[in-house]
Amino acid sequence: MKTKKIVPILLMALIGTSRVFGQSALKPASGSPEKPLNIIMMIGDGMGLSQLSSAYYFGDGEPSFSRFPVIGLSKTNSSTHKITDSAAGATAFSCGIKTYNNSIGMGLDSTAVKTILEELSEIGWNTGIVSTSSITHATPGSFFAHAADRSMEEEIARQLVYSDVDFIAGGGYKWFMNRTDSIDYSDSLVAHGFVLDTNSIKTPWKGGNKRPIYLLAADGLTPKHKGRDEFLTEATQKALDHLSAKGKSFFLMVEGSQIDWGGHNNDGEYVIQEVLDFDKAIGAALDFAAAQGNTLVVVTADHETGGFTMASERKTGAFKRVYDDYDSIVPSFSTGGHSCTMVPVLSFGPKAEQLGGIFENTQIHAVIKKACGLK
Ligand code: MG
Ligand code: ZN
């Protein structure tokens, strides 16, 4: 009897919530002249459903993941393999194509395909990239560069110097300044309108109309469980402040890069701390989107890493009886590589409702592109 009374109230609450969110979804994509449309795409590299779930068992309080009204599942395979790598995975989002593993912004025939970031930049949008890996790594690289192989990080760095990206924060200064060809691109970055900071994301911005590029480690940033600060949330916030300052539309990609690295290491603590860190950055993005009112936030993953699961702990009790303790979770792995399990897609804001259901990873690109009014 009791539950019968509770269910309708819960349902009404849920419907009410979705109506509140739905109001912004019903607005035309760029139909509110006083509020530019923005896109925030957040990629948890290697973040499958178990990784996401870990935030609910190992974090404090309700994760930001819970704030999304629309949930979908994405099929991640590349064109060459059942299991994608991060390059083909990110190229599916940035270019909207299934391509071969290791491709950065290129099709199966190794010709460059224009990325959504490049297309939006051409029509006057501000653009930004934030990652906890080197900024030249497969995921961020696939949004601004074109390379036949992800290992070409020096070439990807060179292309970033000549790109139109308006805000950059991550690691990887060695790919710009400590190169095998002995070219130091720090002066070129300045010549192309960037302000280079290799010290801290906290440095107050004094660059005016110039473009910030924070490169805060030689390669990837320090893992969260080894002492990385609040870089990801602070860089996300700084990117939002910077990109929205001019009142123009912006596209921001934020990557929680190292969820994947924890998975490859089969290190549960590494994975979980990276997921919690990513979730915090998502909170900052959602706060911005909720206040701004015309911002689509899409959180997803390129693939799952590690065959991660939160298994019950097997114990031996009295009289050597073996049993599974359902109150003790042991983060476990089934592989040192990736898996092809579907990954979550969480969406908030205009057109979010189009990302409910089960679809190919390329569909995320298609929905974002359509939301932006691109053909
Ligand atoms: Mg990555
Ligand atoms: Zn990986």
CSV table of N, CA and C and ligand atoms in Angstrom, one decimal, residues 45 86 133 137-140 255 257 260-261 302, ligand 1:
chain,number,residue,atom,x,y,z
A,45,ASP,N,37.9,9.1,-20.9
A,45,ASP,CA,38.6,8.1,-21.7
A,45,ASP,C,38.6,6.8,-20.9
A,86,SER,N,41.6,4.9,-28.7
A,86,SER,CA,41.1,6.2,-28.4
A,86,SER,C,41.2,7.2,-29.6
A,133,SER,N,45.9,14.5,-20.2
A,133,SER,CA,47.0,13.9,-20.9
A,133,SER,C,47.8,15.0,-21.6
A,137,HIS,N,47.8,14.1,-27.3
A,137,HIS,CA,47.4,12.7,-27.2
A,137,HIS,C,46.2,12.4,-28.1
A,138,ALA,N,45.9,11.2,-28.3
A,138,ALA,CA,44.9,10.8,-29.3
A,138,ALA,C,43.5,11.5,-29.1
A,139,THR,N,43.0,11.6,-27.9
A,139,THR,CA,41.7,12.1,-27.7
A,139,THR,C,41.6,13.6,-28.1
A,140,PRO,N,42.4,14.5,-27.4
A,140,PRO,CA,42.4,15.9,-27.7
A,140,PRO,C,42.9,16.1,-29.2
A,255,GLU,N,38.5,16.4,-21.4
A,255,GLU,CA,38.8,15.0,-21.3
A,255,GLU,C,39.3,14.6,-19.9
A,257,SER,N,41.4,12.2,-19.1
A,257,SER,CA,42.2,11.3,-19.9
A,257,SER,C,42.6,10.0,-19.2
A,260,ASP,N,41.4,5.9,-18.4
A,260,ASP,CA,41.9,4.9,-19.3
A,260,ASP,C,43.2,4.4,-18.8
A,261,TRP,N,44.1,5.2,-18.3
A,261,TRP,CA,45.4,4.8,-17.9
A,261,TRP,C,45.4,3.9,-16.6
A,302,ASP,N,35.0,7.2,-25.0
A,302,ASP,CA,35.4,6.7,-26.3
A,302,ASP,C,35.3,5.1,-26.3
B,1,MG,MG,42.5,10.0,-24.2
